[in-house]
PDB file of C-alpha atoms in Angstrom:
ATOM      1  CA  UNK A   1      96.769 157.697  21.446  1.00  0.00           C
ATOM      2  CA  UNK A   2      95.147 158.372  25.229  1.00  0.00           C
ATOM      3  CA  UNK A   3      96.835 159.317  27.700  1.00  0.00           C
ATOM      4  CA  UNK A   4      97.303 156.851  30.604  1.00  0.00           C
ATOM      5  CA  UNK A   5      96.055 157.792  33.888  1.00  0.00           C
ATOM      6  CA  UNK A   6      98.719 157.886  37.053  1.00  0.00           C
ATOM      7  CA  UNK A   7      97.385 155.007  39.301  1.00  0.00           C
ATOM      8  CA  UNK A   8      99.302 157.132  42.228  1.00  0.00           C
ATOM      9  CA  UNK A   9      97.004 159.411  43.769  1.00  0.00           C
ATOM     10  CA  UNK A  10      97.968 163.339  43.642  1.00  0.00           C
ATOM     11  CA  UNK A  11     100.459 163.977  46.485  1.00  0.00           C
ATOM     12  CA  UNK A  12      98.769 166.436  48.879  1.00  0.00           C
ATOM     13  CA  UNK A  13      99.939 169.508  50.522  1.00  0.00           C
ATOM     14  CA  UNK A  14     101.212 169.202  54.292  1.00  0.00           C
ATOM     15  CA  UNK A  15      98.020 170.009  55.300  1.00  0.00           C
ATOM     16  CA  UNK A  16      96.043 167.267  53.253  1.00  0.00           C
ATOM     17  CA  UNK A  17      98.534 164.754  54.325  1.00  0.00           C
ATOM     18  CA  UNK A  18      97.517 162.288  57.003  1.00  0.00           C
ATOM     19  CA  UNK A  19      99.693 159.214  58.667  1.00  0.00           C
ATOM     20  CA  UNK A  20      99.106 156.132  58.127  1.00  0.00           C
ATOM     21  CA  UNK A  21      98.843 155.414  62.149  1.00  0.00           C
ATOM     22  CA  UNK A  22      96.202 157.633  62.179  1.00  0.00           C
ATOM     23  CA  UNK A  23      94.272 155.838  59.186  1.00  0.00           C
ATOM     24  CA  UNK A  24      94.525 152.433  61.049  1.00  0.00           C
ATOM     25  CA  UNK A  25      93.504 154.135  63.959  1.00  0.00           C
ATOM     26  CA  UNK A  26      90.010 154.955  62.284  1.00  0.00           C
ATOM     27  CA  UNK A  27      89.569 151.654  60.945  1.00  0.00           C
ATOM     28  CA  UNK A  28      90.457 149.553  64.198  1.00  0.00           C
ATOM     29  CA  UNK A  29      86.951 150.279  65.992  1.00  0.00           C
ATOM     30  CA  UNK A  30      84.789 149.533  62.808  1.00  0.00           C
ATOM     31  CA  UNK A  31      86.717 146.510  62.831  1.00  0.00           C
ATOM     32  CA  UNK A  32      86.238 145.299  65.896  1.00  0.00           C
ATOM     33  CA  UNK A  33      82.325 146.568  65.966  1.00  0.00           C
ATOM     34  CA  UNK A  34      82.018 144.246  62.846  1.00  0.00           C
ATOM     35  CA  UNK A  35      83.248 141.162  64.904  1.00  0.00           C
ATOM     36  CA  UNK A  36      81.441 141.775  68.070  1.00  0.00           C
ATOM     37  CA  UNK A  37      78.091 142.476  65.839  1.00  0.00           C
ATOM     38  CA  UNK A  38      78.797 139.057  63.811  1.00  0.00           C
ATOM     39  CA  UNK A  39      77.034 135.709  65.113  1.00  0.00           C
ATOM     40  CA  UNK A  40      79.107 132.953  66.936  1.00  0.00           C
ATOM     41  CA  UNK A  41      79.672 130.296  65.076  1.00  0.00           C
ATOM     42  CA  UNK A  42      78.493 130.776  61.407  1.00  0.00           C
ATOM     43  CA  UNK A  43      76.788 127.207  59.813  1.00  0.00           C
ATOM     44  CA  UNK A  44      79.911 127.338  57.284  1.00  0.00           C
ATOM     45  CA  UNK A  45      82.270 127.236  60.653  1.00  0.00           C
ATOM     46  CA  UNK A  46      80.983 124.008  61.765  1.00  0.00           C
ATOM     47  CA  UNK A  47      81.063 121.755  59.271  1.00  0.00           C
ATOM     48  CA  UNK A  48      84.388 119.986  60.185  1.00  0.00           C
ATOM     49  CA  UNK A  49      83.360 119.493  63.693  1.00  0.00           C
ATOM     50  CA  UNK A  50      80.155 118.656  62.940  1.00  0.00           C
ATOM     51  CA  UNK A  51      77.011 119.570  65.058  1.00  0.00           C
ATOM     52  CA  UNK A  52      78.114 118.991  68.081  1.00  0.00           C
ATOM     53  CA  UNK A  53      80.528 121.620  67.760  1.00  0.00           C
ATOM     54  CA  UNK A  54      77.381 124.161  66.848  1.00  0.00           C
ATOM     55  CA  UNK A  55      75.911 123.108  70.425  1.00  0.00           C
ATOM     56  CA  UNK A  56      73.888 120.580  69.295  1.00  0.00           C
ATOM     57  CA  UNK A  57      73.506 117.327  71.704  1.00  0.00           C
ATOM     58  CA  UNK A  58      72.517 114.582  69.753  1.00  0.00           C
ATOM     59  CA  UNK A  59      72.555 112.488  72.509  1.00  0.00           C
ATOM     60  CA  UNK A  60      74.713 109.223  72.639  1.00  0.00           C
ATOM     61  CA  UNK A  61      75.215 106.556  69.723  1.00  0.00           C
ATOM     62  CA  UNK A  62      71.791 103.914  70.568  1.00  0.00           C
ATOM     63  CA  UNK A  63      69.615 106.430  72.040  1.00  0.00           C
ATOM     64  CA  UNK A  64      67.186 106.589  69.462  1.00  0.00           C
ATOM     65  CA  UNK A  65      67.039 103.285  69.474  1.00  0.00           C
ATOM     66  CA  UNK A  66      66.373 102.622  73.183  1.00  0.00           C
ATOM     67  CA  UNK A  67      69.516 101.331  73.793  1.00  0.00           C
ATOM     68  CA  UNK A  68      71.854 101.578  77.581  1.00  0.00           C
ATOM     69  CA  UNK A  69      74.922 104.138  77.222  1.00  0.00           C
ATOM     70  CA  UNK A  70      76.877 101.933  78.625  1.00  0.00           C
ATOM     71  CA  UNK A  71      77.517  98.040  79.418  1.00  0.00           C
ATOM     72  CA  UNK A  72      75.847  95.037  78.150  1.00  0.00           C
ATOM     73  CA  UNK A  73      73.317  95.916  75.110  1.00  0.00           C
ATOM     74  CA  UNK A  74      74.641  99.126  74.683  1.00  0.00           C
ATOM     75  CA  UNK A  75      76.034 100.226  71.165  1.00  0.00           C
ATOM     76  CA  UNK A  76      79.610  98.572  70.371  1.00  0.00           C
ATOM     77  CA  UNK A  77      82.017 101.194  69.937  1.00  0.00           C
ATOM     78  CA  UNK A  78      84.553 101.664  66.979  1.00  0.00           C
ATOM     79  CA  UNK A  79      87.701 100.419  68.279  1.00  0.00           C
ATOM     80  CA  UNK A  80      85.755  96.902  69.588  1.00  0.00           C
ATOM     81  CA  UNK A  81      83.750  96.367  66.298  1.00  0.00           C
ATOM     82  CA  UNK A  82      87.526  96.901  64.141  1.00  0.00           C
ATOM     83  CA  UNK A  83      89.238  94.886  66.274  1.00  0.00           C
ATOM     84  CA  UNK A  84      87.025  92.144  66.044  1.00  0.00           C
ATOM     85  CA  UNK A  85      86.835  92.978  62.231  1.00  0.00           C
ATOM     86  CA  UNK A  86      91.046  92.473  62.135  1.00  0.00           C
ATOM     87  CA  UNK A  87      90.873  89.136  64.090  1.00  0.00           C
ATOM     88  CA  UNK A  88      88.293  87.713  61.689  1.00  0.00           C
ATOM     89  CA  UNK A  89      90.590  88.769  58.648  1.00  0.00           C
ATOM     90  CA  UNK A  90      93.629  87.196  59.906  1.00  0.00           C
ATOM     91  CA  UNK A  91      92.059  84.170  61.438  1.00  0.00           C
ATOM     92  CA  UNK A  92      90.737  84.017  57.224  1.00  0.00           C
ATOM     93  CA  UNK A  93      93.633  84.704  55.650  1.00  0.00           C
ATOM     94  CA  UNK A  94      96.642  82.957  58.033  1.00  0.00           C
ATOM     95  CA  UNK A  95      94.334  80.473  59.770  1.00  0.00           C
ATOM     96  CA  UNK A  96      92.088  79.054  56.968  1.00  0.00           C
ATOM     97  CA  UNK A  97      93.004  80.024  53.755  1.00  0.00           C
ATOM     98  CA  UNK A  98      97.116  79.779  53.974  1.00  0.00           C
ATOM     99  CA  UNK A  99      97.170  76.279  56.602  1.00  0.00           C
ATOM    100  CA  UNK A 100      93.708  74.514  55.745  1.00  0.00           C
ATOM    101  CA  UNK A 101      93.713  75.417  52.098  1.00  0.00           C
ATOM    102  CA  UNK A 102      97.039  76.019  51.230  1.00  0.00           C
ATOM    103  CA  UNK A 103      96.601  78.829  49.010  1.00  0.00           C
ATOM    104  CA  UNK A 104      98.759  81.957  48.708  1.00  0.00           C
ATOM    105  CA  UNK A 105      97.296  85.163  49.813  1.00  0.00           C
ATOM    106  CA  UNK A 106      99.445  87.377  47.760  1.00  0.00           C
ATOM    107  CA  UNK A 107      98.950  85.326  44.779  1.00  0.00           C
ATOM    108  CA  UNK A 108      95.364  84.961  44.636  1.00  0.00           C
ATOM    109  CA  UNK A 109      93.561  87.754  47.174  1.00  0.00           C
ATOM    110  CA  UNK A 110      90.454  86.820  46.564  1.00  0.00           C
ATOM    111  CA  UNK A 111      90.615  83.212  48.220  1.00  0.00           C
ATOM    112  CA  UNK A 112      91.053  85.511  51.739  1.00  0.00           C
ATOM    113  CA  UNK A 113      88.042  87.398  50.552  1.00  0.00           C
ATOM    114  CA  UNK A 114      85.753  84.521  49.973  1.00  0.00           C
ATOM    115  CA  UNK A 115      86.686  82.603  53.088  1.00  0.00           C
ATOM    116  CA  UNK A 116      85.897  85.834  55.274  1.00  0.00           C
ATOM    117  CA  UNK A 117      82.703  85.985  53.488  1.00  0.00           C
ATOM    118  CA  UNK A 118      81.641  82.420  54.052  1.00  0.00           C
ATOM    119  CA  UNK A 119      82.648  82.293  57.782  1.00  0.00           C
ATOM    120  CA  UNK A 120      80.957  85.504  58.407  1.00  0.00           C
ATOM    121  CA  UNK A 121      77.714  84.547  56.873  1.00  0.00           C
ATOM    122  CA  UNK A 122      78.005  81.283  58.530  1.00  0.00           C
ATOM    123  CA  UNK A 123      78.963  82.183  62.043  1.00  0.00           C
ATOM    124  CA  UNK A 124      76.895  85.510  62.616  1.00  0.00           C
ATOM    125  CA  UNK A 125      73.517  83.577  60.988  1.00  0.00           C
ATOM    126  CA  UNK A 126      73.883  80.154  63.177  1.00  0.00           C
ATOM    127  CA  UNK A 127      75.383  82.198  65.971  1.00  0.00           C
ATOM    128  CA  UNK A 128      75.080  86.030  66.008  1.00  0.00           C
ATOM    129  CA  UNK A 129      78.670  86.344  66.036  1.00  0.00           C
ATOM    130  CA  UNK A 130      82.056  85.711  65.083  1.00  0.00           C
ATOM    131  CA  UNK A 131      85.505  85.101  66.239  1.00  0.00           C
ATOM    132  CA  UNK A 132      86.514  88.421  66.054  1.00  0.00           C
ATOM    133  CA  UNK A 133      83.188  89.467  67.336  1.00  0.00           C
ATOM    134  CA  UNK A 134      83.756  86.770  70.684  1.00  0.00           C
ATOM    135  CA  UNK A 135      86.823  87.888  71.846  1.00  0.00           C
ATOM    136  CA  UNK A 136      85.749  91.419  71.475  1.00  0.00           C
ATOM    137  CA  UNK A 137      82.653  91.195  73.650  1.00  0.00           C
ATOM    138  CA  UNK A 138      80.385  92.021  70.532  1.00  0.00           C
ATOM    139  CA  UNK A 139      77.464  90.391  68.528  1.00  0.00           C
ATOM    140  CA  UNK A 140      75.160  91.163  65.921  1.00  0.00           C
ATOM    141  CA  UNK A 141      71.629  92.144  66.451  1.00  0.00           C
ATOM    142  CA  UNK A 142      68.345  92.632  65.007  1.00  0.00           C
ATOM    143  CA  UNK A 143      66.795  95.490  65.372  1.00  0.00           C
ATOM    144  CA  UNK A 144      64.346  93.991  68.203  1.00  0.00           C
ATOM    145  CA  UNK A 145      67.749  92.576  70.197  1.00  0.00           C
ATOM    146  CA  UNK A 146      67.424  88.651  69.401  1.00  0.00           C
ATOM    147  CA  UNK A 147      69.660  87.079  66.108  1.00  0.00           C
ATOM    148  CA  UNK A 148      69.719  88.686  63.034  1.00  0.00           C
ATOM    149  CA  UNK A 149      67.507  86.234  60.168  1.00  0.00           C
ATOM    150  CA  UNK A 150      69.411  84.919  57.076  1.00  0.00           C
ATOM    151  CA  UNK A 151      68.543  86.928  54.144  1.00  0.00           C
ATOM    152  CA  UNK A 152      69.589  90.186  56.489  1.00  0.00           C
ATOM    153  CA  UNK A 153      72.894  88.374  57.493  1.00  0.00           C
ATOM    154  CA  UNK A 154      73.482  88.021  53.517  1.00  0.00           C
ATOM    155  CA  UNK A 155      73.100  91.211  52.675  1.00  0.00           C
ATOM    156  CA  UNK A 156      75.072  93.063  55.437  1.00  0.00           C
ATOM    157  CA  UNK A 157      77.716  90.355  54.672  1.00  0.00           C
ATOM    158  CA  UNK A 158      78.329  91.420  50.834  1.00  0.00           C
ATOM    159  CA  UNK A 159      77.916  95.096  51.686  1.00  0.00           C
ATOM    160  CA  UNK A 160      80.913  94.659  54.636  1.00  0.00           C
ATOM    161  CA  UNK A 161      82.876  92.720  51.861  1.00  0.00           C
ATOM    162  CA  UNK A 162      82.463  95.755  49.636  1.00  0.00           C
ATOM    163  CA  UNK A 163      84.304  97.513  52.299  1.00  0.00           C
ATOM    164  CA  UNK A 164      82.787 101.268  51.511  1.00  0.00           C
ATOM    165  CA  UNK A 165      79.078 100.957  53.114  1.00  0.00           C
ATOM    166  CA  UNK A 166      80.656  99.918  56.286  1.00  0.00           C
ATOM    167  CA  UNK A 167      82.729 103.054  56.053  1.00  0.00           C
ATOM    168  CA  UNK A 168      79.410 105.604  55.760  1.00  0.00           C
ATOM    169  CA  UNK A 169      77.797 105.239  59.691  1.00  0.00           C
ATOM    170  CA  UNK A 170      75.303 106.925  60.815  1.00  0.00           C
ATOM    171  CA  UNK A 171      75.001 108.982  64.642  1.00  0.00           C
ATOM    172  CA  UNK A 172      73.876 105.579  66.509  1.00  0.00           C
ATOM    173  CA  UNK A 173      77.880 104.156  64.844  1.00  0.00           C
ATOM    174  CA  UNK A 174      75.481 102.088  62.669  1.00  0.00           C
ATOM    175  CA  UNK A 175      77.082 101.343  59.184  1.00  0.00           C
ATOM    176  CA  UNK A 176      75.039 101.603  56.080  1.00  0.00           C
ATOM    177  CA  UNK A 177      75.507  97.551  56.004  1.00  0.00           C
ATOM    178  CA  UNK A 178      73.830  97.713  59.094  1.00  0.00           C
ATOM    179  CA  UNK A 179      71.098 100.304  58.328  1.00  0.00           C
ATOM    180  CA  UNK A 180      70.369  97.976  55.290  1.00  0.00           C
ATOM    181  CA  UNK A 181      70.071  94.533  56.656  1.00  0.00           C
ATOM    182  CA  UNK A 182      67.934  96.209  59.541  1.00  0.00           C
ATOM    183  CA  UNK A 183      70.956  95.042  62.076  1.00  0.00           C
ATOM    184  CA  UNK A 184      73.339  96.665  64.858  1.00  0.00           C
ATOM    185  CA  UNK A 185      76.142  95.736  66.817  1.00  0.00           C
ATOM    186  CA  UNK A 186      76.075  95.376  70.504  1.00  0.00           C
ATOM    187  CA  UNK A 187      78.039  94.388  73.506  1.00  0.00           C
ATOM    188  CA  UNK A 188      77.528  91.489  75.557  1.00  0.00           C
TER     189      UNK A 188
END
């Protein structure tokens, strides 16, 4: 059989000893040369803040696009665009499909679903808006600023049903429903 080495390293004589205070000692100013010699911040440090947090101004959401920071045309923020989006579903689901049709939301979800879809294709493609979209000051827009056409209006309607595109937005707080049917959404 071999022998096994000692993992412990030989004890030294009392003049090969040193103390530990004085080893940390020696290490503290490589240490702190290594942090003052790395770059501030690192790509991998800036990832959860995003670029902005890296220094990068990207400007505000509908400059690309020509749009006002602020006030009438200007992009429609997030908390506008879901509150509008929460009036529409309850106006659908309480309103319509529980008192005009009669139906059960809990028993059959998708009636809800299907009346949200028809009133928002019908509303935002006669009129550029809806309910939701009214009382919150917003509207739908083509890209050029007038009322979005029908086929666009169709698609951005079954992509916002499918709940997930709407979720993936871009800089300018356009969905990918949006980016899709060529639209935006604006204040009036």
């Amino acid at each position: 059989m071999s022998k096994q080495r000692s993992r412990r390293p030989a004890k030294a004589g009392a003049a090969g000893r040193t103390s530990t205070k004085a080893a940390e000692g020696a290490r503290k100013p490589d240490a702190e040369a290594r942090e003052a010699a790395r770059p501030e911040p690192r790509w991998t440090q800036t990832w959860i803040g995003g670029v902005r947090s890296a220094g990068i101004d990207l400007g505000y959401p509908g400059e690309r696009l020509g749009l006002p920071e602020e006030g009438p045309e200007s992009i429609a923020r997030y908390g506008r665009r879901i509150g509008a989006l929460v009036i529409d579903w309850l106006i659908c689901t309480w309103a319509i499909a529980q008192f005009v049709l009669g139906v059960n939301p809990g028993r059959s979800p998708w009636v809800p679903a299907l009346v949200f879809a028809a009133q928002y294709l019908l509303l935002t493609g006669l009129l550029g808006q809806t309910f939701g979209h009214r009382l919150m000051g917003i509207r739908v827009a083509a890209m050029d600023g007038g009322r979005p056409r029908w086929f666009p209006v169709l698609v951005r309607t079954i992509l916002l049903c499918l709940v997930v595109p709407a979720a993936i937005f871009d800089r300018d707080q356009r969905g990918l429903h949006d980016r899709v049917s060529n639209t935006m959404v604006v204040r009036m």
